[in-house]
Coordinates of N, CA, C and O in Angstrom, one line a residue:
M634 N -9.0 21.5 0.3 CA -8.9 20.0 0.0 C -9.3 19.2 1.1 O -9.1 19.3 2.3
R635 N -10.0 18.0 0.7 CA -10.5 17.1 1.8 C -9.4 16.4 2.5 O -8.5 16.1 1.8
E636 N -9.5 16.2 3.8 CA -8.5 15.5 4.4 C -8.5 13.9 4.2 O -7.6 13.3 4.5
D637 N -9.8 13.5 4.1 CA -9.9 12.0 3.9 C -9.9 11.6 2.5 O -10.4 12.4 1.6
R638 N -9.4 10.5 2.2 CA -9.4 9.8 1.0 C -10.6 9.1 0.6 O -11.0 8.3 1.7
Q639 N -11.2 9.1 -0.6 CA -12.4 8.4 -0.8 C -12.0 6.9 -1.1 O -12.9 6.0 -1.0
K640 N -10.9 6.6 -1.8 CA -10.7 5.3 -2.4 C -9.5 4.8 -1.5 O -8.5 5.5 -1.1
L641 N -9.5 3.6 -1.2 CA -8.6 2.8 -0.6 C -7.4 2.4 -1.4 O -6.2 2.4 -1.1
W642 N -7.7 2.0 -2.6 CA -6.7 1.5 -3.6 C -6.6 2.7 -4.6 O -7.3 2.9 -5.4
V643 N -5.4 3.3 -4.3 CA -5.0 4.6 -5.2 C -3.9 4.4 -6.0 O -3.6 5.4 -6.9
D644 N -3.2 3.3 -6.0 CA -2.0 3.3 -6.9 C -1.6 2.0 -7.3 O -2.0 0.9 -6.6
R645 N -1.0 1.6 -8.4 CA -0.7 0.3 -8.8 C 0.4 -0.4 -7.9 O 0.6 -1.6 -7.9
F646 N 1.0 0.4 -7.2 CA 2.0 0.0 -6.1 C 1.1 -1.0 -5.1 O 1.6 -2.1 -4.8
Q647 N -0.1 -0.6 -4.8 CA -0.9 -1.5 -3.9 C -1.2 -2.8 -4.7 O -1.2 -3.9 -4.0
T648 N -1.4 -2.8 -6.0 CA -1.8 -4.0 -6.7 C -0.5 -4.8 -6.7 O -0.7 -6.1 -6.5
R649 N 0.6 -4.4 -6.8 CA 1.8 -5.1 -6.8 C 2.1 -5.7 -5.5 O 2.5 -6.9 -5.4
L650 N 1.8 -4.9 -4.4 CA 2.0 -5.4 -3.0 C 1.0 -6.6 -2.8 O 1.5 -7.5 -2.3
F651 N -0.3 -6.4 -3.2 CA -1.2 -7.4 -3.1 C -0.8 -8.7 -3.7 O -1.0 -9.7 -3.1
I652 N -0.4 -8.6 -4.9 CA 0.1 -9.8 -5.6 C 1.3 -10.4 -5.1 O 1.4 -11.7 -4.9
R653 N 2.1 -9.6 -4.5 CA 3.4 -10.1 -3.9 C 3.1 -11.0 -2.6 O 3.5 -12.0 -2.4
I654 N 2.3 -10.3 -1.9 CA 1.8 -11.0 -0.5 C 1.0 -12.4 -1.0 O 1.3 -13.4 -0.3
G655 N 0.2 -12.3 -2.0 CA -0.5 -13.6 -2.4 C 0.5 -14.7 -3.0 O 0.4 -15.8 -2.5
V656 N 1.5 -14.3 -3.6 CA 2.5 -15.2 -4.2 C 3.3 -15.7 -3.0 O 3.6 -17.0 -2.9
Y657 N 3.7 -14.9 -2.0 CA 4.4 -15.3 -0.7 C 3.5 -16.3 0.0 O 4.1 -17.4 0.4
L658 N 2.2 -16.2 0.0 CA 1.4 -17.0 0.8 C 1.3 -18.4 0.1 O 1.4 -19.4 0.9
L659 N 1.1 -18.3 -1.2 CA 1.1 -19.6 -1.9 C 2.4 -20.3 -1.7 O 2.4 -21.6 -1.6
I660 N 3.5 -19.7 -1.9 CA 4.9 -20.2 -1.8 C 4.9 -21.0 -0.3 O 5.3 -22.1 -0.2
Y661 N 4.6 -20.2 0.6 CA 4.5 -20.7 2.0 C 3.7 -21.9 2.1 O 4.2 -23.0 2.7
L662 N 2.4 -21.9 1.6 CA 1.6 -23.1 1.7 C 2.1 -24.3 1.0 O 2.1 -25.4 1.4
F663 N 2.7 -24.1 -0.2 CA 3.4 -25.2 -0.8 C 4.5 -25.7 -0.1 O 4.6 -26.9 0.1
C664 N 5.4 -24.8 0.5 CA 6.5 -25.4 1.2 C 6.0 -26.1 2.5 O 6.5 -27.2 2.7
L665 N 5.1 -25.4 3.1 CA 4.5 -26.1 4.5 C 4.0 -27.4 4.1 O 4.3 -28.4 4.9
G666 N 3.1 -27.5 3.2 CA 2.5 -28.8 2.7 C 3.6 -29.8 2.5 O 3.6 -31.1 2.9
N667 N 4.6 -29.5 1.7 CA 5.6 -30.5 1.2 C 6.5 -30.8 2.5 O 7.0 -32.0 2.6
L668 N 6.8 -29.9 3.3 CA 7.5 -30.2 4.5 C 6.9 -31.2 5.5 O 7.4 -32.2 6.1
L669 N 5.5 -31.0 5.7 CA 4.8 -31.8 6.5 C 4.7 -33.2 5.8 O 4.8 -34.2 6.6
F670 N 4.6 -33.2 4.5 CA 4.6 -34.6 3.9 C 6.0 -35.3 4.0 O 6.1 -36.5 4.4
I671 N 7.2 -34.5 3.8 CA 8.5 -35.1 4.0 C 8.6 -35.6 5.4 O 9.1 -36.7 5.6
W672 N 8.1 -34.8 6.3 CA 8.2 -35.2 7.8 C 7.4 -36.6 8.0 O 8.0 -37.5 8.6
R673 N 6.3 -36.6 7.3 CA 5.4 -37.9 7.4 C 6.2 -39.1 6.8 O 6.3 -40.2 7.4
L674 N 6.9 -38.9 5.8 CA 7.7 -39.9 5.1 C 8.8 -40.3 6.0 O 9.2 -41.5 6.0
L675 N 9.5 -39.4 6.6 CA 10.6 -39.7 7.6 C 10.1 -40.4 8.8 O 10.8 -41.4 9.2
E676 N 9.0 -40.2 9.2 CA 8.4 -40.9 10.5 C 7.9 -42.3 10.1 O 8.1 -43.2 10.7
E677 N 7.2 -42.5 9.0 CA 6.6 -43.7 8.6 C 7.5 -44.5 7.7 O 7.2 -45.8 7.6
G678 N 8.3 -43.9 7.1 CA 9.0 -44.6 5.9 C 8.2 -44.8 4.7 O 7.0 -44.2 4.6
P679 N 8.9 -45.3 3.6 CA 8.0 -45.4 2.4 C 6.8 -46.2 2.6 O 6.7 -47.1 3.2
G680 N 5.8 -45.7 1.8 CA 4.6 -46.4 1.7 C 3.8 -45.8 0.6 O 4.5 -45.5 -0.5
N681 N 2.6 -45.8 0.5 CA 1.9 -45.3 -0.6 C 1.8 -43.7 -0.5 O 1.2 -43.0 0.5
P682 N 2.6 -43.1 -1.3 CA 2.9 -41.6 -1.2 C 1.6 -40.7 -1.3 O 1.4 -39.8 -0.7
F683 N 0.6 -41.1 -2.2 CA -0.5 -40.5 -2.3 C -1.5 -40.5 -1.0 O -2.0 -39.5 -0.6
Q684 N -1.5 -41.6 -0.5 CA -2.2 -41.9 0.8 C -1.5 -41.1 1.9 O -2.3 -40.4 2.7
Q685 N -0.2 -41.0 2.1 CA 0.4 -40.4 3.0 C 0.2 -38.8 2.9 O 0.1 -38.2 3.8
Y686 N 0.3 -38.3 1.5 CA 0.1 -36.9 1.3 C -1.3 -36.5 1.7 O -1.6 -35.5 2.4
A687 N -2.3 -37.3 1.4 CA -3.8 -37.0 1.7 C -3.9 -37.0 3.1 O -4.6 -36.1 3.7
S688 N -3.4 -37.9 3.9 CA -3.6 -38.0 5.3 C -2.8 -36.7 5.9 O -3.4 -36.1 7.0
V689 N -1.7 -36.2 5.4 CA -1.0 -35.0 6.0 C -2.0 -33.8 5.8 O -2.2 -33.0 6.6
M690 N -2.7 -33.8 4.7 CA -3.5 -32.6 4.4 C -4.8 -32.6 5.2 O -5.2 -31.7 5.7
V691 N -5.4 -33.9 5.3 CA -6.5 -34.0 6.2 C -6.2 -33.7 7.7 O -6.9 -32.9 8.3
E692 N -5.0 -34.1 8.1 CA -4.7 -33.8 9.6 C -4.5 -32.3 9.8 O -4.6 -31.9 10.9
N693 N -4.0 -31.7 8.8 CA -3.5 -30.3 9.0 C -4.6 -29.4 8.4 O -4.4 -28.1 8.3
A694 N -5.6 -29.8 8.0 CA -6.9 -29.0 7.4 C -7.2 -27.9 8.3 O -7.6 -26.8 7.8
P695 N -7.4 -28.1 9.5 CA -7.9 -26.8 10.3 C -6.9 -25.7 10.3 O -7.3 -24.5 10.0
A696 N -5.6 -25.9 10.3 CA -4.7 -24.9 10.2 C -4.6 -24.3 8.8 O -4.5 -23.1 8.7
L697 N -4.8 -25.1 7.9 CA -4.7 -24.6 6.4 C -6.0 -23.7 6.2 O -6.0 -22.7 5.6
V698 N -7.2 -24.2 6.7 CA -8.5 -23.5 6.6 C -8.3 -22.2 7.4 O -8.8 -21.1 6.8
C699 N -7.7 -22.1 8.6 CA -7.5 -20.9 9.3 C -6.8 -19.9 8.6 O -7.1 -18.7 8.6
L700 N -5.8 -20.5 7.8 CA -4.8 -19.6 7.2 C -5.6 -19.0 5.9 O -5.4 -17.8 5.6
A701 N -6.4 -20.0 5.3 CA -7.1 -19.4 4.2 C -8.1 -18.3 4.6 O -8.3 -17.3 3.8
L702 N -8.7 -18.4 5.8 CA -9.7 -17.5 6.2 C -9.0 -16.1 6.6 O -9.5 -15.0 6.5
L703 N -7.7 -16.3 7.1 CA -7.1 -15.0 7.5 C -6.4 -14.2 6.4 O -6.2 -13.1 6.5
M704 N -6.3 -15.1 5.3 CA -5.7 -14.3 4.1 C -6.4 -13.1 3.6 O -5.6 -12.0 3.5
P705 N -7.7 -13.0 3.4 CA -8.3 -11.7 3.1 C -8.2 -10.6 4.1 O -7.9 -9.5 3.7
V706 N -8.1 -11.0 5.3 CA -8.0 -10.0 6.4 C -6.6 -9.3 6.4 O -6.4 -8.2 6.5
M707 N -5.6 -10.3 6.2 CA -4.2 -9.8 6.1 C -4.0 -8.9 4.9 O -3.2 -7.9 4.9
A708 N -4.6 -9.4 3.7 CA -4.5 -8.7 2.5 C -5.1 -7.3 2.6 O -4.5 -6.2 2.2
Y709 N -6.3 -7.2 3.3 CA -7.0 -5.9 3.5 C -6.0 -5.1 4.3 O -5.9 -3.8 4.2
D710 N -5.4 -5.6 5.3 CA -4.7 -4.8 6.3 C -3.5 -4.2 5.6 O -3.0 -3.1 5.9
A711 N -2.8 -5.0 4.7 CA -1.7 -4.6 3.9 C -2.1 -3.5 3.0 O -1.3 -2.6 2.9
I712 N -3.1 -3.5 2.4 CA -3.5 -2.5 1.6 C -3.8 -1.2 2.4 O -3.4 -0.1 1.9
R713 N -4.5 -1.4 3.5 CA -4.7 -0.1 4.3 C -3.4 0.5 4.9 O -3.4 1.7 4.8
F714 N -2.5 -0.4 5.2 CA -1.2 0.0 5.6 C -0.4 0.7 4.5 O 0.1 1.8 4.7
S715 N -0.4 0.1 3.4 CA 0.3 0.8 2.3 C -0.4 2.1 1.8 O 0.3 3.0 1.3
H716 N -1.7 2.2 2.1 CA -2.5 3.5 1.6 C -1.9 4.7 2.5 O -1.8 5.8 1.9
R717 N -1.3 4.5 3.7 CA -0.7 5.5 4.4 C 0.6 6.0 3.7 O 1.1 7.1 4.1
L718 N 1.1 5.3 3.0 CA 2.4 5.6 2.2 C 2.0 6.1 0.7 O 2.4 7.1 0.4
V719 N 1.3 5.3 0.1 CA 0.9 5.6 -1.4 C 0.0 7.0 -1.4 O 0.3 7.6 -2.4
G720 N -0.9 7.0 -0.5 CA -1.8 8.2 -0.5 C -0.9 9.5 -0.6 O -1.2 10.4 -1.4
P721 N -0.1 9.7 0.4 CA 0.8 10.9 0.3 C 1.6 11.1 -1.1 O 1.7 12.1 -1.6
L722 N 2.1 10.0 -1.5 CA 2.8 10.0 -2.8 C 1.9 10.4 -3.9 O 2.4 11.2 -4.7
V723 N 0.6 9.9 -4.0 CA -0.2 10.3 -5.0 C -0.5 11.8 -4.9 O -0.6 12.6 -5.9
R724 N -0.6 12.4 -3.6 CA -0.9 13.8 -3.4 C 0.3 14.6 -3.8 O 0.1 15.7 -4.5
F725 N 1.6 14.1 -3.6 CA 2.8 14.8 -4.1 C 2.8 14.9 -5.6 O 3.2 15.9 -6.3
R726 N 2.4 13.8 -6.2 CA 2.4 13.6 -7.8 C 1.5 14.6 -8.3 O 1.8 15.3 -9.2
R727 N 0.3 14.6 -7.7 CA -0.7 15.6 -8.3 C -0.3 17.0 -8.1 O -0.5 17.9 -9.1
T728 N 0.3 17.5 -7.0 CA 0.8 18.7 -6.9 C 1.9 19.1 -7.8 O 1.9 20.1 -8.5
M729 N 2.9 18.1 -8.0 CA 3.8 18.3 -9.2 C 3.3 18.6 -10.5 O 3.8 19.3 -11.3
E730 N 2.3 17.7 -10.8 CA 1.7 17.8 -12.1 C 0.9 19.2 -12.3 O 1.0 19.8 -13.3
S731 N 0.2 19.6 -11.2 CA -0.3 20.9 -11.2 C 0.6 22.0 -11.4 O 0.4 22.9 -12.4
I732 N 1.8 22.0 -10.9 CA 2.9 22.9 -11.0 C 3.3 22.9 -12.4 O 3.6 24.0 -12.9
A733 N 3.5 21.6 -12.9 CA 4.1 21.6 -14.3 C 3.1 22.2 -15.3 O 3.5 22.6 -16.3
N734 N 1.8 22.1 -15.0 CA 0.8 22.6 -15.9 C 0.6 24.1 -15.7 O -0.4 24.7 -16.3
G735 N 1.4 24.8 -14.9 CA 1.3 26.1 -14.5 C 0.2 26.5 -13.7 O -0.1 27.9 -13.5
E736 N -0.3 25.7 -12.8 CA -1.4 26.0 -11.9 C -0.6 26.4 -10.5 O 0.3 25.7 -10.1
A737 N -1.4 27.3 -9.8 CA -0.9 27.4 -8.5 C -1.5 26.3 -7.5 O -2.6 25.8 -7.7
V738 N -0.8 26.1 -6.5 CA -1.3 25.0 -5.5 C -1.2 25.6 -4.0 O -0.6 26.6 -3.7
R739 N -1.8 24.7 -3.3 CA -1.8 25.1 -1.7 C -0.6 24.1 -1.2 O -0.3 23.1 -1.8
P740 N 0.0 24.4 -0.1 CA 0.9 23.5 0.5 C 0.3 22.2 0.7 O -1.0 22.1 1.0
N741 N 1.1 21.2 0.7 CA 0.5 19.8 0.9 C 0.1 19.6 2.4 O 0.9 20.0 3.2
K742 N -1.0 18.9 2.6 CA -1.3 18.6 4.0 C -1.6 16.9 3.9 O -2.0 16.5 2.9
L743 N -1.2 16.3 5.0 CA -1.4 14.9 4.9 C -2.3 14.6 6.2 O -2.5 15.4 7.1
R744 N -2.9 13.4 6.1 CA -3.9 13.0 7.3 C -3.0 12.6 8.3 O -1.8 12.1 8.3
E745 N -3.6 12.6 9.6 CA -2.9 12.1 10.7 C -2.6 10.6 10.6 O -3.5 10.0 10.1
G746 N -1.4 10.1 10.8 CA -1.2 8.6 10.7 C -0.5 8.3 9.2 O 0.1 7.3 9.2
D747 N -0.4 9.3 8.4 CA 0.1 9.2 7.1 C 1.7 9.2 7.3 O 2.2 9.9 8.2
F748 N 2.3 8.4 6.4 CA 3.7 8.5 6.4 C 4.3 9.7 5.7 O 3.5 10.3 4.9
L749 N 5.7 9.9 5.6 CA 6.2 10.9 4.8 C 5.9 12.3 5.2 O 6.0 13.3 4.5
N750 N 5.7 12.5 6.5 CA 5.5 13.9 7.0 C 6.7 14.7 6.9 O 6.7 15.9 6.6
E751 N 8.0 14.1 7.0 CA 9.2 14.9 6.8 C 9.3 15.3 5.3 O 9.7 16.5 5.1
L752 N 8.9 14.5 4.5 CA 8.9 14.8 3.0 C 7.9 16.0 2.7 O 8.2 16.9 2.0
R753 N 6.9 15.9 3.3 CA 5.7 16.9 3.2 C 6.3 18.2 3.6 O 6.1 19.3 3.0
D754 N 7.0 18.3 4.9 CA 7.5 19.5 5.3 C 8.6 20.1 4.3 O 8.6 21.2 4.1
D755 N 9.5 19.3 3.9 CA 10.5 19.5 2.9 C 9.8 20.2 1.6 O 10.3 21.1 1.0
F756 N 8.8 19.4 1.0 CA 8.2 19.8 -0.1 C 7.6 21.2 0.1 O 7.7 21.9 -0.9
N757 N 6.9 21.5 1.1 CA 6.3 22.7 1.4 C 7.2 23.8 1.5 O 7.1 24.9 1.0
K758 N 8.4 23.5 2.1 CA 9.5 24.5 2.3 C 10.0 24.9 0.8 O 10.3 26.1 0.5
M759 N 10.2 23.9 -0.1 CA 10.5 24.1 -1.5 C 9.6 25.0 -2.1 O 9.9 25.9 -2.9
L760 N 8.2 24.8 -1.9 CA 7.3 25.6 -2.5 C 7.3 27.0 -2.2 O 7.2 28.1 -2.9
E761 N 7.6 27.3 -0.9 CA 7.6 28.6 -0.3 C 8.9 29.2 -0.8 O 8.9 30.5 -1.1
A762 N 9.9 28.4 -1.0 CA 11.3 29.0 -1.5 C 11.0 29.5 -3.0 O 11.6 30.5 -3.3
L763 N 10.4 28.6 -3.8 CA 10.0 29.0 -5.1 C 9.2 30.2 -5.1 O 9.5 31.2 -6.0
Q764 N 8.3 30.3 -4.2 CA 7.4 31.6 -4.2 C 8.1 32.8 -4.0 O 8.0 33.8 -4.6
K765 N 9.1 32.7 -3.0 CA 10.0 33.8 -2.7 C 10.9 34.3 -3.7 O 11.2 35.4 -3.8
Q766 N 11.2 33.3 -4.6 CA 12.2 33.6 -5.7 C 11.3 34.1 -6.8 O 11.9 34.5 -8.0
G767 N 9.9 34.3 -6.7 CA 9.2 34.9 -7.8 C 8.6 33.9 -8.6 O 7.8 34.2 -9.6
V768 N 8.7 32.6 -8.4 CA 7.9 31.7 -9.2 C 6.6 31.5 -8.5 O 6.4 31.1 -7.4
P769 N 5.5 31.8 -9.2 CA 4.1 31.9 -8.6 C 3.7 30.4 -8.6 O 3.0 29.9 -9.4
V770 N 3.9 29.7 -7.6 CA 3.4 28.3 -7.3 C 2.4 28.1 -6.3 O 1.6 27.2 -6.3
L771 N 2.3 29.1 -5.3 CA 1.3 29.0 -4.2 C 0.2 29.8 -4.4 O 0.2 31.0 -4.7
L772 N -0.9 29.3 -3.9 CA -2.3 30.1 -3.9 C -2.2 31.1 -2.8 O -1.5 30.7 -1.7
P773 N -2.9 32.3 -2.9 CA -2.9 33.2 -1.7 C -3.7 32.3 -0.5 O -4.5 31.7 -0.7
H774 N -3.4 32.9 0.6 CA -4.0 32.1 1.9 C -5.5 32.4 1.9 O -6.3 31.5 2.3
D775 N -5.9 33.6 1.4 CA -7.3 33.9 1.5 C -8.3 33.4 0.3 O -9.3 33.7 0.1
D776 N -7.5 32.8 -0.6 CA -8.2 32.3 -1.8 C -9.2 31.1 -1.4 O -8.7 30.1 -0.9
A777 N -10.5 31.2 -1.8 CA -11.4 30.1 -1.5 C -11.6 29.1 -2.7 O -12.4 28.3 -2.6
E778 N -11.1 29.4 -3.8 CA -11.3 28.6 -5.0 C -10.5 27.2 -4.7 O -9.5 27.2 -4.2
P779 N -11.0 26.2 -5.4 CA -10.4 25.0 -5.3 C -9.0 25.1 -6.2 O -9.1 25.9 -7.2
E780 N -8.1 24.3 -5.8 CA -6.7 24.5 -6.5 C -6.9 24.2 -7.9 O -6.0 24.6 -8.7
Q781 N -7.7 23.3 -8.4 CA -7.7 22.9 -9.8 C -8.3 24.0 -10.7 O -8.0 24.1 -11.9
A782 N -9.2 24.9 -10.0 CA -9.8 25.9 -10.8 C -9.0 27.2 -11.0 O -9.3 28.1 -11.6
R783 N -7.9 27.3 -10.2 CA -7.0 28.6 -10.1 C -5.8 28.5 -10.8 O -5.0 27.5 -10.7
K784 N -5.5 29.4 -11.8 CA -4.2 29.5 -12.5 C -3.3 30.6 -11.9 O -4.1 31.6 -11.5
P785 N -2.1 30.6 -11.8 CA -1.5 31.8 -11.5 C -1.6 33.0 -12.4 O -1.7 33.0 -13.5
A786 N -1.3 34.0 -11.8 CA -1.5 35.5 -12.4 C -0.4 35.7 -13.4 O 0.8 35.3 -13.1

């Protein structure tokens, strides 16, 4: 089994996280813009609200543009970070599906830096315990066939 994953986006959890971050950013921008506008109203007093709002946006445009430029970088980082959690979960799910389909599997391996290493260790101990109880779930160590092509005897 390859240690590196070919896809960065591997589960709908990542889609939900991406949307959630986007919604939080929009809420933040909305609140920030209105807070700055309210601050302007408190400083200047009542006047033309459209003109005051426009001047607040123009004066703070560099900060808003900077945040807009950073948004894709932050979103990409969040997806990469979540991949270290979601990737192992996808691997566990595939292993469980293979076992449910009567296929023998190899112990799960995770990449360096992945989360859930303790779960991997416990999961692999469970596979070994099932094998010792006579449930054929593990492929032999010397078997060179890929795990999808091998069925238990």
